[in-house]
mmCIF file of C-alpha atoms in Angstrom:
data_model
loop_
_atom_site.group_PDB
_atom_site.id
_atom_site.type_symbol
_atom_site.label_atom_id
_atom_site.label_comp_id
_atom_site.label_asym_id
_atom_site.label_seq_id
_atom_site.Cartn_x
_atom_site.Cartn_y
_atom_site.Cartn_z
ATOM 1 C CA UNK A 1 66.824 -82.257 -6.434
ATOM 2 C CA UNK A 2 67.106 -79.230 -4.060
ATOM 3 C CA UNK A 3 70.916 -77.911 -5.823
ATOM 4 C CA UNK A 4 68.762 -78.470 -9.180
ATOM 5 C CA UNK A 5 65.726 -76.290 -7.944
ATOM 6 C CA UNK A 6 68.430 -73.422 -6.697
ATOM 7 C CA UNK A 7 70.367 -73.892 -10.513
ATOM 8 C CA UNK A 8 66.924 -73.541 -12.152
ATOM 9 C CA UNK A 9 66.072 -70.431 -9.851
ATOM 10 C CA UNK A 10 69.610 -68.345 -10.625
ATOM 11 C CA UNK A 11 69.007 -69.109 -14.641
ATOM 12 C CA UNK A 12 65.699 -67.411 -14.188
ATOM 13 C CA UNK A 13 65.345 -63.897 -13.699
ATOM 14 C CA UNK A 14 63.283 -61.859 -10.302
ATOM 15 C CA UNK A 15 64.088 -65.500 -8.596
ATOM 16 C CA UNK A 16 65.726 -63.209 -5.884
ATOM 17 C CA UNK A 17 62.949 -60.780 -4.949
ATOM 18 C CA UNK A 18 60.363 -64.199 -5.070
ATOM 19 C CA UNK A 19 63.137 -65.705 -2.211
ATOM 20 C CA UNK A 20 63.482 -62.212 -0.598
ATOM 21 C CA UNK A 21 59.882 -62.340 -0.462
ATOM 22 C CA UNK A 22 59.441 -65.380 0.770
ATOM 23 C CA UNK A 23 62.179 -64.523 3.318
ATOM 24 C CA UNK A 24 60.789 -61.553 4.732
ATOM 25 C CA UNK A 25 57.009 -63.077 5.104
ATOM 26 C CA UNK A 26 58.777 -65.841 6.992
ATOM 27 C CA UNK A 27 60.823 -63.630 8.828
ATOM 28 C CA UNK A 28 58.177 -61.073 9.804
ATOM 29 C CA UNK A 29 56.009 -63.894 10.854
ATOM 30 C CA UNK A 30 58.095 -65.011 13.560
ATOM 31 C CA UNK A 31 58.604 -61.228 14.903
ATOM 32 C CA UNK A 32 55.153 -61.478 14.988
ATOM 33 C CA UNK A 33 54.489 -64.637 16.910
ATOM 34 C CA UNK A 34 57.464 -63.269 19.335
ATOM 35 C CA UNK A 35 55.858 -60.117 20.011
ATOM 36 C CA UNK A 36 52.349 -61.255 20.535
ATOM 37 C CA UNK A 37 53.811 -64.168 22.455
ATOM 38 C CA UNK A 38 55.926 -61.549 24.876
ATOM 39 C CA UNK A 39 52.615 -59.105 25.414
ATOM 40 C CA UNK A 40 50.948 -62.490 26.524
ATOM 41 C CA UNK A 41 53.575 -63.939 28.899
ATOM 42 C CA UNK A 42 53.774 -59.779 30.499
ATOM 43 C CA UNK A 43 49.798 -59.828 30.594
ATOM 44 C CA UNK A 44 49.968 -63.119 32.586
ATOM 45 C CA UNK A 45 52.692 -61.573 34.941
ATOM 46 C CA UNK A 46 50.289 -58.576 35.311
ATOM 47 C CA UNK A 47 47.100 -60.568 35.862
ATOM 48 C CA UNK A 48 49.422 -62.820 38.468
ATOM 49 C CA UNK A 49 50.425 -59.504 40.202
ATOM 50 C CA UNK A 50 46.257 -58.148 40.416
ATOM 51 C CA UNK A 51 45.314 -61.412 41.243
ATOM 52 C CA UNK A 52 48.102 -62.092 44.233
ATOM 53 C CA UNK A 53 47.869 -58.408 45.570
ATOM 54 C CA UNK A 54 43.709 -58.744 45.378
ATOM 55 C CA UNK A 55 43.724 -61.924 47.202
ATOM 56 C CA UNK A 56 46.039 -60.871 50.229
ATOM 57 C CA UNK A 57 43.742 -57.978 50.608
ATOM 58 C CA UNK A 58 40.527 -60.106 50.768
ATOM 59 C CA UNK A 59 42.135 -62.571 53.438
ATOM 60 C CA UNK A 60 43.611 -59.344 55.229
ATOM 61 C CA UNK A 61 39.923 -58.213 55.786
ATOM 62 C CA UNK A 62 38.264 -61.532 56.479
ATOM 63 C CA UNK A 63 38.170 -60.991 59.961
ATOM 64 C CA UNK A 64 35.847 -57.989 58.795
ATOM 65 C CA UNK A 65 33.087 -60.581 56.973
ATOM 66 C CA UNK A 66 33.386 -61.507 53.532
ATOM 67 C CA UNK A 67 31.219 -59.110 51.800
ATOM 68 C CA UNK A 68 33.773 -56.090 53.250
ATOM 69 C CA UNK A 69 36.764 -58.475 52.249
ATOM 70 C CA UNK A 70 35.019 -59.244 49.064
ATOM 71 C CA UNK A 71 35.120 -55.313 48.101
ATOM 72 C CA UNK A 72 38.578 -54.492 49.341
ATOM 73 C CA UNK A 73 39.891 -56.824 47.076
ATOM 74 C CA UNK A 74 37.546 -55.742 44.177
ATOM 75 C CA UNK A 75 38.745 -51.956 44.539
ATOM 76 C CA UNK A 76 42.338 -52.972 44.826
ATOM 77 C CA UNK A 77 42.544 -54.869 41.505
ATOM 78 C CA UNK A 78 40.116 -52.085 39.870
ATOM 79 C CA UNK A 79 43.354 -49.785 40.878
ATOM 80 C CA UNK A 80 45.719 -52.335 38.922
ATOM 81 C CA UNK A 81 46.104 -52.066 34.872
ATOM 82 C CA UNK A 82 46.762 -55.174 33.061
ATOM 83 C CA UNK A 83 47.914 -54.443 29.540
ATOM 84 C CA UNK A 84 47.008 -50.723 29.889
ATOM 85 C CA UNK A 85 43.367 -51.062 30.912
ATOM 86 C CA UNK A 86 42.082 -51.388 34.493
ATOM 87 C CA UNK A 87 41.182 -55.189 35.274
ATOM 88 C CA UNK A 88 37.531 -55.656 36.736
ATOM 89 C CA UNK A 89 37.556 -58.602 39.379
ATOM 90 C CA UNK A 90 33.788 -59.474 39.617
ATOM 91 C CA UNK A 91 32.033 -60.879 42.897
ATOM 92 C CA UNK A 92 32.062 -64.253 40.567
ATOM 93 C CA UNK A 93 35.912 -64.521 40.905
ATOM 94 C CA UNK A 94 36.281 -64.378 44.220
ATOM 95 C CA UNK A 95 35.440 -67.693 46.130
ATOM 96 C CA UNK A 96 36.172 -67.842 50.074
ATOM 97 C CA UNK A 97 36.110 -71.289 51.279
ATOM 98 C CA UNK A 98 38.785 -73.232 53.112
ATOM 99 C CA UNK A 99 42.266 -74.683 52.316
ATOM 100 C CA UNK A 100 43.191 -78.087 53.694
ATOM 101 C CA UNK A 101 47.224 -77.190 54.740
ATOM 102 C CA UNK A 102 47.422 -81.290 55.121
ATOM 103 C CA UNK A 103 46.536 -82.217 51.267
ATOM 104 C CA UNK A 104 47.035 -78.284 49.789
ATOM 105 C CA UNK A 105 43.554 -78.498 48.679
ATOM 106 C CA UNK A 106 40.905 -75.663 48.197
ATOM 107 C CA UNK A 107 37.396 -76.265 49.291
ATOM 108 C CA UNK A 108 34.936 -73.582 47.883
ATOM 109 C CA UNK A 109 32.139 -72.244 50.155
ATOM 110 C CA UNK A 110 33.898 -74.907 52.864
ATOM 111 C CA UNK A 111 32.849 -75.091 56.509
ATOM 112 C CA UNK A 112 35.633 -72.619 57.969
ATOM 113 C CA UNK A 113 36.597 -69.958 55.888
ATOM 114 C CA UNK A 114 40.212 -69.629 56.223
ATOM 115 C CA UNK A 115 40.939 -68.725 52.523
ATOM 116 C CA UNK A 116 39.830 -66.825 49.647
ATOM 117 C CA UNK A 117 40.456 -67.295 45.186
ATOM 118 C CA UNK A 118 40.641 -65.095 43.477
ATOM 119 C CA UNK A 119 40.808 -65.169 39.151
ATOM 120 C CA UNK A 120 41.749 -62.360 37.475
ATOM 121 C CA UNK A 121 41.709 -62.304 33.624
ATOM 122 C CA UNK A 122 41.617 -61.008 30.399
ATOM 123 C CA UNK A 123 38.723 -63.615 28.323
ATOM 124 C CA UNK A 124 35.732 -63.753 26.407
ATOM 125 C CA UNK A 125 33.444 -63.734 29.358
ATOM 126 C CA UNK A 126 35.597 -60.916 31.592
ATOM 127 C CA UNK A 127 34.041 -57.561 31.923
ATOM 128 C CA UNK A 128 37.562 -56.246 30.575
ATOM 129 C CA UNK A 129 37.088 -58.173 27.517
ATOM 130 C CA UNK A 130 39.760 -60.603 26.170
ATOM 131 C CA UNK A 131 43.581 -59.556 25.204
ATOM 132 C CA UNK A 132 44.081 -57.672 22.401
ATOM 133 C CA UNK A 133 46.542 -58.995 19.998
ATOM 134 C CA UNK A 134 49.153 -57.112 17.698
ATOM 135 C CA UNK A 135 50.091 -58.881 14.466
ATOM 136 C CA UNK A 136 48.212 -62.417 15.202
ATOM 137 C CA UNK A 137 46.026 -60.870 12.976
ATOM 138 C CA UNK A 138 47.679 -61.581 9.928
ATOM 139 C CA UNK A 139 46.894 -65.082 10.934
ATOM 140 C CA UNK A 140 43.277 -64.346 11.820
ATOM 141 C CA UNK A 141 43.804 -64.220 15.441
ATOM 142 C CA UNK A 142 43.073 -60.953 17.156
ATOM 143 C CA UNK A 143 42.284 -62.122 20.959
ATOM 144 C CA UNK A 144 44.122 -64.185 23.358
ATOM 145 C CA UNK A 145 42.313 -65.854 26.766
ATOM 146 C CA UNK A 146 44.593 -64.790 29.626
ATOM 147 C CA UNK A 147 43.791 -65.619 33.285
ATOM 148 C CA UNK A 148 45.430 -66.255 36.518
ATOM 149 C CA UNK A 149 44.427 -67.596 39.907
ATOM 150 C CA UNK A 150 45.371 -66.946 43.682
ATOM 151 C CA UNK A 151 44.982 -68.364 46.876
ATOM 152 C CA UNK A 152 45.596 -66.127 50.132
ATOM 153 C CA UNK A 153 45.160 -68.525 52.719
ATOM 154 C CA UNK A 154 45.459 -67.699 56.419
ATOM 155 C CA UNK A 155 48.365 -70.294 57.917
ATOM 156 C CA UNK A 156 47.938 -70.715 61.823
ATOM 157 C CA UNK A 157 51.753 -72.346 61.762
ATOM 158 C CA UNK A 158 53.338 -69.331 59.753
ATOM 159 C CA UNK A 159 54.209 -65.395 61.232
ATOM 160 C CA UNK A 160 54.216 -63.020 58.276
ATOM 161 C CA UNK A 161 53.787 -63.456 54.609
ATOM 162 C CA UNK A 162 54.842 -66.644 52.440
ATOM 163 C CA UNK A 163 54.190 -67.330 49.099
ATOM 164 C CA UNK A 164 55.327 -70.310 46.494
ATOM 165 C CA UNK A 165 54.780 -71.152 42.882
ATOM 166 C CA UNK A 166 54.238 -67.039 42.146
ATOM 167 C CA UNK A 167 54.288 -67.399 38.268
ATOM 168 C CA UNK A 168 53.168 -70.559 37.732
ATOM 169 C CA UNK A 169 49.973 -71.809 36.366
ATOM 170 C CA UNK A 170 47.676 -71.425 39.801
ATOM 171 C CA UNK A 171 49.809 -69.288 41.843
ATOM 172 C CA UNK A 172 49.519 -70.353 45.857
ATOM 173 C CA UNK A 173 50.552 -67.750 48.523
ATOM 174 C CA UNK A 174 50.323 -69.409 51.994
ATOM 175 C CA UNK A 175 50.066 -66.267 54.067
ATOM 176 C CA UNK A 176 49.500 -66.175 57.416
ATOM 177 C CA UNK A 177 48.876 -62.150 57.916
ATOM 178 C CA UNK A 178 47.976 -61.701 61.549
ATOM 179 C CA UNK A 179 49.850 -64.940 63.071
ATOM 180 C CA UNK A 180 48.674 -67.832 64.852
ATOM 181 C CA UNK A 181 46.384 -65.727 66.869
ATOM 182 C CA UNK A 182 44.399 -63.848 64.204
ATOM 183 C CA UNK A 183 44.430 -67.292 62.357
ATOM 184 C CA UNK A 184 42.600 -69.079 64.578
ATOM 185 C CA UNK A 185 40.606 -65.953 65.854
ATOM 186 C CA UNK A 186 39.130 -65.882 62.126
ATOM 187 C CA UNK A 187 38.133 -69.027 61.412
ATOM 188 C CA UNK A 188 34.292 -68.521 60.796
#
Protein backbone atom coordinates (compact mmCIF):
# COMPACT_ATOMS: atom_id res chain seq x y z
CA UNK A 1 0.00 0.00 0.00
CA UNK A 2 2.84 2.43 0.96
CA UNK A 3 4.95 1.84 -2.85
CA UNK A 4 1.22 2.51 -4.23
CA UNK A 5 0.74 5.82 -2.16
CA UNK A 6 4.51 7.00 -3.37
CA UNK A 7 3.38 5.81 -7.35
CA UNK A 8 0.15 7.83 -6.88
CA UNK A 9 2.20 10.88 -5.38
CA UNK A 10 5.02 11.05 -8.46
CA UNK A 11 1.89 10.82 -11.15
CA UNK A 12 0.56 13.88 -9.43
CA UNK A 13 2.02 17.11 -9.76
CA UNK A 14 3.46 19.75 -6.45
CA UNK A 15 3.57 16.10 -4.58
CA UNK A 16 7.25 17.22 -3.89
CA UNK A 17 6.87 20.64 -2.27
CA UNK A 18 3.63 18.88 -0.08
CA UNK A 19 6.65 16.12 1.09
CA UNK A 20 9.27 18.96 1.29
CA UNK A 21 6.81 20.56 3.39
CA UNK A 22 6.02 18.05 5.40
CA UNK A 23 9.78 17.40 5.73
CA UNK A 24 10.87 20.61 6.84
CA UNK A 25 7.86 21.06 9.58
CA UNK A 26 9.10 17.72 10.85
CA UNK A 27 12.51 18.61 10.64
CA UNK A 28 12.29 22.08 12.19
CA UNK A 29 10.29 20.60 14.93
CA UNK A 30 12.90 18.51 16.26
CA UNK A 31 15.58 21.54 16.07
CA UNK A 32 13.15 22.96 18.08
CA UNK A 33 12.57 20.43 20.79
CA UNK A 34 16.63 20.11 20.76
CA UNK A 35 17.19 23.62 21.36
CA UNK A 36 14.62 24.27 23.98
CA UNK A 37 15.61 20.94 25.47
CA UNK A 38 19.58 22.14 25.58
CA UNK A 39 18.60 25.84 27.18
CA UNK A 40 16.75 23.62 29.84
CA UNK A 41 19.40 21.00 30.69
CA UNK A 42 22.18 24.49 30.79
CA UNK A 43 19.46 26.35 33.03
CA UNK A 44 19.45 23.30 35.38
CA UNK A 45 23.37 23.26 35.39
CA UNK A 46 23.13 27.02 36.21
CA UNK A 47 20.46 26.78 38.90
CA UNK A 48 22.72 23.59 40.30
CA UNK A 49 25.79 25.95 40.29
CA UNK A 50 23.58 29.12 42.37
CA UNK A 51 22.11 26.67 44.39
CA UNK A 52 25.55 24.63 45.44
CA UNK A 53 27.68 27.92 45.68
CA UNK A 54 24.55 29.62 47.87
CA UNK A 55 24.37 26.75 50.14
CA UNK A 56 28.21 26.45 51.04
CA UNK A 57 28.02 30.07 51.84
CA UNK A 58 25.03 29.73 54.26
CA UNK A 59 26.75 26.69 56.16
CA UNK A 60 30.15 28.75 55.95
CA UNK A 61 28.39 31.48 58.11
CA UNK A 62 26.32 29.33 60.42
CA UNK A 63 28.56 29.71 63.11
CA UNK A 64 27.46 33.50 62.66
CA UNK A 65 23.42 32.62 63.37
CA UNK A 66 21.19 31.80 60.70
CA UNK A 67 19.62 35.00 59.87
CA UNK A 68 23.47 36.38 58.86
CA UNK A 69 23.98 32.90 57.06
CA UNK A 70 20.55 33.18 55.66
CA UNK A 71 21.63 36.62 53.82
CA UNK A 72 25.09 35.64 52.72
CA UNK A 73 23.70 33.06 50.80
CA UNK A 74 20.78 35.24 49.48
CA UNK A 75 23.35 37.98 48.14
CA UNK A 76 25.60 35.36 46.68
CA UNK A 77 22.99 33.73 44.40
CA UNK A 78 21.45 37.40 43.69
CA UNK A 79 25.22 37.83 42.15
CA UNK A 80 24.65 34.54 39.96
CA UNK A 81 22.60 34.75 36.45
CA UNK A 82 20.72 31.78 35.45
CA UNK A 83 19.70 32.01 31.82
CA UNK A 84 20.78 35.70 31.62
CA UNK A 85 18.74 37.10 34.50
CA UNK A 86 19.87 37.28 38.15
CA UNK A 87 18.18 34.35 40.24
CA UNK A 88 16.34 35.62 43.51
CA UNK A 89 16.76 32.92 46.37
CA UNK A 90 13.94 33.94 48.83
CA UNK A 91 14.13 33.41 52.77
CA UNK A 92 11.39 30.53 51.76
CA UNK A 93 14.15 28.45 50.02
CA UNK A 94 16.45 28.26 52.43
CA UNK A 95 15.68 25.68 55.27
CA UNK A 96 18.49 25.04 58.07
CA UNK A 97 17.78 22.00 59.95
CA UNK A 98 19.94 18.94 60.47
CA UNK A 99 21.29 16.04 58.32
CA UNK A 100 21.38 12.55 59.80
CA UNK A 101 25.16 11.38 58.22
CA UNK A 102 23.87 7.67 59.48
CA UNK A 103 20.57 7.43 57.12
CA UNK A 104 21.62 10.70 54.65
CA UNK A 105 18.46 12.22 55.70
CA UNK A 106 17.48 15.99 56.02
CA UNK A 107 15.47 17.10 58.95
CA UNK A 108 14.01 20.68 58.47
CA UNK A 109 13.97 23.10 61.45
CA UNK A 110 15.74 19.81 63.36
CA UNK A 111 17.12 20.01 66.89
CA UNK A 112 20.92 20.79 65.90
CA UNK A 113 21.41 22.75 63.03
CA UNK A 114 24.25 21.30 61.25
CA UNK A 115 22.90 21.89 57.67
CA UNK A 116 21.17 24.21 55.48
CA UNK A 117 18.74 23.67 51.69
CA UNK A 118 18.73 25.58 49.66
CA UNK A 119 16.22 25.61 46.13
CA UNK A 120 17.00 27.69 43.55
CA UNK A 121 14.69 27.91 40.48
CA UNK A 122 13.21 29.22 37.62
CA UNK A 123 8.92 28.40 38.20
CA UNK A 124 5.64 29.78 38.33
CA UNK A 125 5.84 30.77 41.92
CA UNK A 126 9.80 32.13 41.81
CA UNK A 127 10.28 35.81 42.05
CA UNK A 128 12.43 35.33 38.72
CA UNK A 129 9.50 33.99 37.03
CA UNK A 130 9.56 30.63 35.14
CA UNK A 131 12.04 29.77 32.02
CA UNK A 132 11.47 31.29 29.02
CA UNK A 133 11.20 29.05 26.11
CA UNK A 134 12.38 29.55 22.37
CA UNK A 135 10.38 27.68 19.73
CA UNK A 136 8.10 25.44 22.26
CA UNK A 137 5.87 27.93 21.26
CA UNK A 138 4.90 26.64 18.11
CA UNK A 139 3.55 23.90 20.25
CA UNK A 140 1.88 26.24 22.73
CA UNK A 141 4.46 25.95 25.30
CA UNK A 142 6.30 29.10 26.23
CA UNK A 143 7.57 28.30 30.00
CA UNK A 144 9.44 25.52 31.45
CA UNK A 145 9.56 24.78 35.59
CA UNK A 146 13.28 24.51 36.36
CA UNK A 147 14.59 24.02 39.94
CA UNK A 148 17.40 22.55 41.80
CA UNK A 149 18.20 21.72 45.40
CA UNK A 150 21.38 21.69 47.74
CA UNK A 151 22.45 20.51 50.87
CA UNK A 152 25.73 22.05 52.56
CA UNK A 153 26.01 20.05 55.48
CA UNK A 154 28.77 20.48 58.07
CA UNK A 155 30.63 16.76 58.36
CA UNK A 156 32.51 16.44 61.82
CA UNK A 157 34.45 13.19 60.13
CA UNK A 158 35.56 15.16 56.88
CA UNK A 159 38.63 18.14 56.57
CA UNK A 160 37.83 20.34 53.59
CA UNK A 161 35.15 20.31 51.01
CA UNK A 162 33.30 17.09 49.52
CA UNK A 163 30.57 16.93 47.38
CA UNK A 164 28.59 13.87 45.46
CA UNK A 165 25.71 13.54 43.08
CA UNK A 166 26.55 17.44 41.72
CA UNK A 167 24.12 17.25 38.69
CA UNK A 168 21.75 15.03 39.69
CA UNK A 169 18.21 15.52 40.65
CA UNK A 170 18.84 16.81 44.54
CA UNK A 171 22.40 17.59 44.46
CA UNK A 172 24.18 16.63 48.11
CA UNK A 173 27.54 18.32 49.00
CA UNK A 174 28.79 16.84 52.33
CA UNK A 175 31.12 19.63 53.32
CA UNK A 176 32.78 19.85 56.28
CA UNK A 177 34.27 23.66 55.97
CA UNK A 178 36.00 24.34 59.25
CA UNK A 179 36.91 20.55 60.29
CA UNK A 180 35.99 18.50 63.10
CA UNK A 181 36.47 21.36 65.41
CA UNK A 182 34.26 24.06 63.87
CA UNK A 183 31.78 21.10 63.27
CA UNK A 184 31.13 20.31 66.49
CA UNK A 185 31.77 23.96 67.79
CA UNK A 186 28.55 24.87 65.59
CA UNK A 187 26.16 22.62 66.37
CA UNK A 188 23.34 24.92 67.83
Amino acid sequence: RKLMFISKLKEKNGAVLLLTGLSLFVIFSFFALVVDFGYIFVTKAELQNTADAAALTAISEIRNGETIARQKAESLAASYKVAGAPIVVTDSDIVFGNYNLTTNQFQPNGSKTNAVQIQARRTQTAPSGPLELFFARIFNKNTSNVRAVSIAVLDPRVIGVHGKNRLGGNSLLDCAVYGSLAGANSIL
